[in-house]
Amino acid sequence: MPKLTKGILIVFEGIDGGGKTTQARHLQAILKEGEFEVLYFREPSDSRWGKIIREKSVEEDSLTPQEELDLFVKDRRENVANNLSPALAEKRIVILDRYYFSTIAYQGAKGIDPEAIRMMNESFVIAPDLVFILDVKADLGLERIQGRGQRDLLFEREDYLRKVRELFFSFQGEHIFHIDAMRPPDVVAEDIGQIAQDYIDFFVE
Ligand code: TYD
């Protein structure tokens, strides 16, 4: 089993329907074939706060944006402390399906100051090594998760996701990769695999 000189945190982000979970699971499988130990976590997590988020999200707009923000941050604190931190301390690869970029984008698109959300999160999160932002147009993302035919009913949701997508565009940095996820999944997977593998190779003992 290849040993790493440090833990590596790889984050998948993007609006709904971009194929984030599929790509995250695929990368996990590829890395496992290379005998790496890879853990997969997601946010909202399975903490008590994450459970509340998942229950509430079925009732539309049952929470104010501020209440949502508070719950996502509480959930993230537990995920960082209980899951990410121990795994990274053991020098494992951690794949994380959504992180605080989602909070900046989704709760930011509901009117909370994105910069304030960023600062609040960066005060306690572990900085990711790589961030893949899977980009799809809002209407395509919605089509992928809901099927065709009811687009008029989804107008509000589409408008919201358009704002979320804009906020995802605004993230820049040398560890942040904007991936065109409107291409076939295997092409997307190849891009991601290449970037991840090159990065990881650098930290193999
Ligand atoms: P998602 O990853 O789509 O979960 P599932 O695979 O169960 O559908 O996340 C659920 C929703 O939560 C998604 O619409 C994005 C939203 N979300 C936020 O609004 N803020 C956040 O901080 C996070 C992590 C997710």
Tab-separated table of C-alpha atoms and ligand atoms in Angstrom, residues 12-17 20-21 40 42-45 53-54 57 68-69 71-73 75-76 97-108 110 117 121 145 157 160-161 164 168, ligand 1:
chain	number	residue	atom	x	y	z
A	12	PHE	CA	-16.332	18.015	-4.883
A	13	GLU	CA	-18.631	20.992	-5.347
A	14	GLY	CA	-21.189	22.371	-7.759
A	15	ILE	CA	-24.901	22.883	-8.269
A	16	ASP	CA	-27.343	19.978	-8.138
A	17	GLY	CA	-27.290	17.778	-11.240
A	20	LYS	CA	-20.783	15.454	-8.200
A	21	THR	CA	-21.585	12.330	-6.208
A	40	TYR	CA	-15.654	9.256	1.579
A	42	ARG	CA	-20.496	14.152	2.529
A	43	GLU	CA	-22.128	17.317	3.789
A	44	PRO	CA	-24.703	17.673	5.107
A	45	SER	CA	-23.152	14.877	7.171
A	53	ILE	CA	-31.078	19.664	7.605
A	54	ARG	CA	-32.145	16.628	5.588
A	57	SER	CA	-35.195	20.395	3.379
A	68	GLU	CA	-29.922	27.163	7.357
A	69	LEU	CA	-26.515	28.777	7.646
A	71	LEU	CA	-27.237	24.385	10.849
A	72	PHE	CA	-24.757	23.855	8.006
A	73	VAL	CA	-21.978	25.419	10.087
A	75	ASP	CA	-22.925	20.207	11.021
A	76	ARG	CA	-19.591	21.112	9.432
A	97	ASP	CA	-18.923	15.573	-1.283
A	98	ARG	CA	-19.705	19.286	-0.612
A	99	TYR	CA	-17.928	21.596	1.837
A	100	TYR	CA	-18.100	25.245	2.813
A	101	PHE	CA	-18.024	26.463	-0.802
A	102	SER	CA	-21.592	25.129	-0.966
A	103	THR	CA	-22.564	27.282	1.997
A	104	ILE	CA	-21.055	30.390	0.426
A	105	ALA	CA	-22.829	29.657	-2.854
A	106	TYR	CA	-26.223	28.341	-1.674
A	107	GLN	CA	-26.784	30.503	1.393
A	108	GLY	CA	-25.036	33.408	-0.360
A	110	LYS	CA	-30.289	33.502	-0.549
A	117	ILE	CA	-19.910	33.162	5.223
A	121	ASN	CA	-16.074	28.966	7.835
A	145	ILE	CA	-32.199	15.516	-11.430
A	157	ARG	CA	-35.513	26.870	-8.545
A	160	TYR	CA	-31.914	30.326	-7.669
A	161	LEU	CA	-29.474	27.747	-9.047
A	164	VAL	CA	-25.634	29.626	-6.940
A	168	PHE	CA	-19.339	28.952	-7.616
B	1	TYD	P1	-26.752	17.253	-1.848
B	1	TYD	O1	-25.279	17.056	-1.901
B	1	TYD	O2	-27.424	17.544	-3.142
B	1	TYD	O3	-27.425	16.019	-1.118
B	1	TYD	P2	-28.213	14.800	-1.749
B	1	TYD	O4	-27.188	14.030	-2.514
B	1	TYD	O5	-28.741	14.095	-0.538
B	1	TYD	O6	-29.293	15.375	-2.622
B	1	TYD	O7	-27.038	18.417	-0.802
B	1	TYD	C1	-28.332	18.709	-0.373
B	1	TYD	C2	-28.676	20.169	-0.588
B	1	TYD	O8	-28.074	20.974	0.438
B	1	TYD	C3	-28.198	20.731	-1.920
B	1	TYD	O9	-29.308	21.313	-2.612
B	1	TYD	C4	-27.233	21.808	-1.535
B	1	TYD	C5	-27.614	22.171	-0.129
B	1	TYD	N1	-26.499	22.728	0.694
B	1	TYD	C6	-26.553	24.047	1.107
B	1	TYD	O10	-27.512	24.776	0.794
B	1	TYD	N2	-25.548	24.538	1.897
B	1	TYD	C7	-24.485	23.784	2.290
B	1	TYD	O11	-23.596	24.270	3.019
B	1	TYD	C8	-24.432	22.415	1.859
B	1	TYD	C9	-23.302	21.533	2.298
B	1	TYD	C10	-25.470	21.920	1.061
